[in-house]
mmCIF file of C-alpha atoms in Angstrom:
data_model
loop_
_atom_site.group_PDB
_atom_site.id
_atom_site.type_symbol
_atom_site.label_atom_id
_atom_site.label_comp_id
_atom_site.label_asym_id
_atom_site.label_seq_id
_atom_site.Cartn_x
_atom_site.Cartn_y
_atom_site.Cartn_z
ATOM 1 C CA MET A 1 -4.257 -17.951 -25.907
ATOM 2 C CA ILE A 2 -7.861 -17.023 -26.019
ATOM 3 C CA PRO A 3 -10.083 -20.262 -26.072
ATOM 4 C CA LEU A 4 -12.396 -20.780 -29.083
ATOM 5 C CA TYR A 5 -16.022 -19.931 -28.451
ATOM 6 C CA GLU A 6 -17.433 -23.355 -29.611
ATOM 7 C CA ILE A 7 -19.943 -23.394 -32.355
ATOM 8 C CA ARG A 8 -21.657 -26.397 -33.779
ATOM 9 C CA LEU A 9 -24.456 -25.266 -36.123
ATOM 10 C CA LEU A 10 -23.761 -25.901 -39.754
ATOM 11 C CA GLU A 11 -22.274 -29.406 -39.562
ATOM 12 C CA ASP A 12 -25.607 -30.937 -38.783
ATOM 13 C CA TRP A 13 -27.811 -28.248 -40.282
ATOM 14 C CA LEU A 14 -26.329 -28.612 -43.819
ATOM 15 C CA ARG A 15 -26.720 -32.495 -43.819
ATOM 16 C CA ASP A 16 -30.338 -32.108 -42.666
ATOM 17 C CA ARG A 17 -31.193 -29.499 -45.260
ATOM 18 C CA ALA A 18 -29.770 -31.502 -48.076
ATOM 19 C CA PRO A 19 -31.928 -33.649 -50.210
ATOM 20 C CA PRO A 20 -32.322 -37.216 -49.024
ATOM 21 C CA TRP A 21 -30.300 -38.687 -51.708
ATOM 22 C CA PHE A 22 -27.426 -36.481 -50.538
ATOM 23 C CA GLN A 23 -27.658 -37.430 -46.782
ATOM 24 C CA ASP A 24 -26.122 -40.876 -47.169
ATOM 25 C CA ALA A 25 -22.617 -41.880 -48.152
ATOM 26 C CA PRO A 26 -20.609 -40.761 -50.039
ATOM 27 C CA VAL A 27 -21.952 -37.248 -50.263
ATOM 28 C CA GLY A 28 -23.389 -36.958 -46.742
ATOM 29 C CA PRO A 29 -20.085 -36.997 -44.877
ATOM 30 C CA GLU A 30 -18.691 -34.407 -47.296
ATOM 31 C CA ILE A 31 -21.575 -32.111 -46.629
ATOM 32 C CA GLU A 32 -20.932 -32.606 -42.960
ATOM 33 C CA ALA A 33 -17.194 -31.706 -43.562
ATOM 34 C CA TYR A 34 -18.178 -28.442 -45.368
ATOM 35 C CA GLY A 35 -20.381 -27.620 -42.401
ATOM 36 C CA ALA A 36 -17.688 -28.462 -39.974
ATOM 37 C CA LEU A 37 -15.177 -26.070 -41.877
ATOM 38 C CA ALA A 38 -17.855 -23.308 -41.781
ATOM 39 C CA ASP A 39 -18.407 -23.888 -38.049
ATOM 40 C CA GLU A 40 -14.798 -23.704 -37.488
ATOM 41 C CA HIS A 41 -14.673 -20.201 -39.185
ATOM 42 C CA LEU A 42 -17.668 -19.098 -37.113
ATOM 43 C CA GLU A 43 -15.723 -20.053 -33.973
ATOM 44 C CA TYR A 44 -12.921 -17.831 -34.837
ATOM 45 C CA VAL A 45 -15.205 -15.020 -35.726
ATOM 46 C CA ALA A 46 -17.281 -15.450 -32.431
ATOM 47 C CA THR A 47 -14.078 -15.681 -30.300
ATOM 48 C CA ALA A 48 -12.669 -12.526 -31.997
ATOM 49 C CA LEU A 49 -15.877 -10.673 -31.340
ATOM 50 C CA ARG A 50 -16.100 -11.793 -27.845
ATOM 51 C CA ALA A 51 -12.423 -10.808 -27.206
ATOM 52 C CA ARG A 52 -13.467 -7.282 -27.965
ATOM 53 C CA TYR A 53 -15.588 -6.999 -24.912
ATOM 54 C CA ALA A 54 -13.723 -6.280 -21.595
ATOM 55 C CA GLU A 55 -16.484 -8.018 -19.584
ATOM 56 C CA LEU A 56 -15.858 -11.292 -21.470
ATOM 57 C CA THR A 57 -12.466 -11.468 -22.704
ATOM 58 C CA PRO A 58 -9.819 -13.614 -21.002
ATOM 59 C CA GLU A 59 -6.544 -12.382 -19.457
ATOM 60 C CA ASP A 60 -4.402 -12.144 -22.628
ATOM 61 C CA GLY A 61 -7.254 -10.299 -24.473
ATOM 62 C CA LEU A 62 -7.649 -7.902 -21.535
ATOM 63 C CA ASN A 63 -3.999 -7.047 -21.857
ATOM 64 C CA LEU A 64 -4.476 -6.099 -25.508
ATOM 65 C CA LEU A 65 -7.495 -3.990 -24.626
ATOM 66 C CA GLY A 66 -5.665 -2.292 -21.849
ATOM 67 C CA ALA A 67 -2.659 -1.455 -24.274
ATOM 68 C CA GLU A 68 -5.290 -0.096 -26.803
ATOM 69 C CA ARG A 69 -6.471 2.389 -23.961
ATOM 70 C CA ASN A 70 -3.056 3.286 -22.900
ATOM 71 C CA PHE A 71 -3.408 1.385 -19.593
ATOM 72 C CA VAL A 72 -0.772 -0.916 -18.065
ATOM 73 C CA ARG A 73 -1.728 -3.469 -15.438
ATOM 74 C CA TYR A 74 -0.152 -2.561 -12.076
ATOM 75 C CA PRO A 75 1.915 -5.241 -10.390
ATOM 76 C CA ALA A 76 -0.247 -7.235 -7.873
ATOM 77 C CA GLU A 77 -3.489 -5.706 -9.511
ATOM 78 C CA SER A 78 -6.204 -8.444 -9.687
ATOM 79 C CA LEU A 79 -7.682 -9.309 -13.077
ATOM 80 C CA ASP A 80 -11.083 -7.998 -11.943
ATOM 81 C CA ALA A 81 -9.716 -4.729 -10.745
ATOM 82 C CA PHE A 82 -7.844 -4.310 -14.215
ATOM 83 C CA ARG A 83 -11.098 -5.270 -16.130
ATOM 84 C CA GLN A 84 -12.988 -2.606 -14.158
ATOM 85 C CA ARG A 85 -10.296 0.016 -15.027
ATOM 86 C CA ILE A 86 -10.700 -0.891 -18.670
ATOM 87 C CA ILE A 87 -14.452 -0.787 -18.666
ATOM 88 C CA GLY A 88 -14.102 2.672 -17.000
ATOM 89 C CA ALA A 89 -11.500 3.956 -19.681
ATOM 90 C CA TRP A 90 -14.111 6.227 -21.306
ATOM 91 C CA GLU A 91 -14.743 8.130 -18.178
ATOM 92 C CA PHE A 92 -10.998 8.068 -17.175
ATOM 93 C CA TRP A 93 -9.878 9.758 -20.390
ATOM 94 C CA GLN A 94 -12.910 11.937 -20.672
ATOM 95 C CA TRP A 95 -11.820 13.568 -17.479
ATOM 96 C CA ALA A 96 -8.176 13.600 -18.202
ATOM 97 C CA GLY A 97 -6.675 17.040 -17.648
ATOM 98 C CA THR A 98 -9.041 17.967 -14.851
ATOM 99 C CA GLU A 99 -8.867 17.911 -10.950
ATOM 100 C CA TYR A 100 -11.748 15.437 -11.040
ATOM 101 C CA GLY A 101 -9.964 13.230 -13.466
ATOM 102 C CA LEU A 102 -6.739 13.242 -11.480
ATOM 103 C CA GLY A 103 -8.837 12.093 -8.335
ATOM 104 C CA LEU A 104 -10.520 9.552 -10.471
ATOM 105 C CA ALA A 105 -7.173 8.103 -11.532
ATOM 106 C CA LEU A 106 -5.827 7.983 -8.012
ATOM 107 C CA SER A 107 -8.960 6.168 -6.778
ATOM 108 C CA GLN A 108 -8.580 3.591 -9.660
ATOM 109 C CA LEU A 109 -5.128 3.092 -8.399
ATOM 110 C CA GLY A 110 -6.511 2.434 -4.962
ATOM 111 C CA TYR A 111 -6.068 5.688 -3.150
ATOM 112 C CA ASN A 112 -8.340 8.402 -1.631
ATOM 113 C CA SER A 113 -6.912 11.692 -2.362
ATOM 114 C CA ALA A 114 -7.120 15.474 -1.708
ATOM 115 C CA ILE A 115 -5.889 17.925 -4.344
ATOM 116 C CA VAL A 116 -4.926 21.488 -3.230
ATOM 117 C CA PRO A 117 -4.023 24.237 -5.537
ATOM 118 C CA VAL A 118 -0.972 25.947 -4.283
ATOM 119 C CA ARG A 119 -2.524 29.364 -5.118
ATOM 120 C CA SER A 120 -4.760 28.888 -2.191
ATOM 121 C CA TYR A 121 -1.863 29.660 0.052
ATOM 122 C CA ASP A 122 0.576 31.303 -2.346
ATOM 123 C CA ASN A 123 -0.802 33.524 -5.197
ATOM 124 C CA THR A 124 2.451 33.623 -6.952
ATOM 125 C CA ARG A 125 2.357 29.839 -7.800
ATOM 126 C CA TRP A 126 -0.890 29.692 -9.719
ATOM 127 C CA SER A 127 -0.165 26.682 -11.672
ATOM 128 C CA GLU A 128 1.077 24.217 -9.022
ATOM 129 C CA PHE A 129 -0.860 21.694 -6.966
ATOM 130 C CA ASP A 130 -0.327 19.548 -3.887
ATOM 131 C CA VAL A 131 -1.658 15.957 -3.655
ATOM 132 C CA TYR A 132 -2.404 14.206 -0.398
ATOM 133 C CA LEU A 133 -2.956 10.402 -0.571
ATOM 134 C CA TYR A 134 -4.937 8.397 1.979
ATOM 135 C CA ALA A 135 -5.385 4.615 2.164
ATOM 136 C CA GLY A 136 -8.265 3.344 0.076
ATOM 137 C CA THR A 137 -8.437 -0.106 -1.335
ATOM 138 C CA ARG A 138 -4.581 -0.169 -1.022
ATOM 139 C CA SER A 139 -2.001 1.691 1.055
ATOM 140 C CA TYR A 140 1.331 2.976 0.188
ATOM 141 C CA ASP A 141 3.975 0.019 0.775
ATOM 142 C CA GLY A 142 7.115 2.469 0.743
ATOM 143 C CA SER A 143 8.528 0.935 -2.491
ATOM 144 C CA VAL A 144 10.072 3.025 -5.159
ATOM 145 C CA GLU A 145 8.038 1.201 -7.775
ATOM 146 C CA GLU A 146 4.688 2.289 -6.124
ATOM 147 C CA LYS A 147 6.040 5.852 -5.862
ATOM 148 C CA ASN A 148 7.013 5.918 -9.504
ATOM 149 C CA ARG A 149 3.511 4.379 -10.421
ATOM 150 C CA ILE A 150 1.873 7.213 -8.549
ATOM 151 C CA LEU A 151 3.869 10.004 -10.059
ATOM 152 C CA ALA A 152 3.503 8.375 -13.513
ATOM 153 C CA ILE A 153 -0.321 8.267 -13.174
ATOM 154 C CA ILE A 154 -0.318 12.037 -11.943
ATOM 155 C CA ASN A 155 1.773 13.109 -14.909
ATOM 156 C CA GLN A 156 -0.423 11.149 -17.267
ATOM 157 C CA VAL A 157 -3.634 12.788 -16.060
ATOM 158 C CA LYS A 158 -2.825 16.099 -14.682
ATOM 159 C CA PRO A 159 -3.723 19.269 -16.652
ATOM 160 C CA ALA A 160 -0.844 20.081 -19.169
ATOM 161 C CA HIS A 161 -0.355 23.705 -17.726
ATOM 162 C CA THR A 162 0.012 22.590 -14.109
ATOM 163 C CA ARG A 163 2.957 21.195 -12.130
ATOM 164 C CA LEU A 164 3.013 18.957 -9.123
ATOM 165 C CA ALA A 165 4.533 20.863 -6.214
ATOM 166 C CA THR A 166 4.376 18.079 -3.438
ATOM 167 C CA LEU A 167 3.064 14.642 -3.115
ATOM 168 C CA ARG A 168 2.422 13.404 0.499
ATOM 169 C CA TYR A 169 0.991 9.922 1.659
ATOM 170 C CA VAL A 170 -0.947 10.344 5.034
ATOM 171 C CA PRO A 171 -1.137 7.022 6.812
ATOM 172 C CA SER A 172 -3.413 8.070 9.297
ATOM 173 C CA GLY A 173 -6.145 9.256 6.951
ATOM 174 C CA PRO A 174 -7.559 12.720 6.288
ATOM 175 C CA LEU A 175 -7.808 15.246 9.235
ATOM 176 C CA ASN A 176 -11.200 16.245 10.141
ATOM 177 C CA TRP A 177 -12.461 19.426 11.845
ATOM 178 C CA ASN A 178 -15.464 19.239 13.962
ATOM 179 C CA PRO A 179 -17.496 22.209 13.129
ATOM 180 C CA ALA A 180 -20.497 21.245 15.277
ATOM 181 C CA GLY A 181 -18.704 21.529 18.698
ATOM 182 C CA LEU A 182 -15.920 23.688 17.335
ATOM 183 C CA THR A 183 -13.316 21.481 19.131
ATOM 184 C CA TRP A 184 -9.881 20.723 18.148
ATOM 185 C CA ASN A 185 -8.102 17.588 19.309
ATOM 186 C CA PRO A 186 -11.214 16.086 21.126
ATOM 187 C CA PRO A 187 -10.680 13.590 23.960
ATOM 188 C CA GLY A 188 -9.749 10.153 22.963
ATOM 189 C CA GLN A 189 -8.316 11.346 19.408
ATOM 190 C CA VAL A 190 -4.692 11.030 18.786
ATOM 191 C CA TRP A 191 -2.567 12.190 15.890
ATOM 192 C CA GLY A 192 -1.376 9.579 13.498
ATOM 193 C CA ALA A 193 1.943 8.946 11.898
ATOM 194 C CA PRO A 194 3.356 12.153 10.030
ATOM 195 C CA PRO A 195 2.808 12.373 6.287
ATOM 196 C CA VAL A 196 5.272 10.475 4.010
ATOM 197 C CA VAL A 197 6.813 13.094 1.412
ATOM 198 C CA LEU A 198 7.017 11.212 -1.911
ATOM 199 C CA TYR A 199 7.743 14.383 -4.033
ATOM 200 C CA PRO A 200 9.933 16.259 -4.214
#
């Protein structure tokens, strides 16, 4: 339940603006009652207006704003993180259907990502792409729910003419080449755990 945004303006103002002979009983309390009723209506209006702003609305209003923007709150997602996703909804949907938008959606989910067109290594598969996920603000917990959540986000935002070929989570983070010294596997660097194949 959204708490009312309290307003007390007209209850006193109407009584004070009335002629002196109306300010006393029995008319004065009646004027105050009209003012209190008007204040109550203003409280509802102010609360409704306040609930339309993602920065100000409480949790139940935020869930409604999320539904309006076709966003679902992820399990274990903090209220502030969900609020920021809703505030960024315009940018999110503006870039839907693009590679940048896909990366943005995955970053809002809490992952860093690399999106690789399959045509870069197989010219016959021009409409497919691979996704590599790395830990960002969250890491993959191995659950089916999280895997389904990631796949749902990819399918929601990917370009309509494309198809996901593979989805892998790389626990050790992105692999970096060192072009300055042109060294591979420099001393002290060890390979991390192998990627986790999430799709297919």
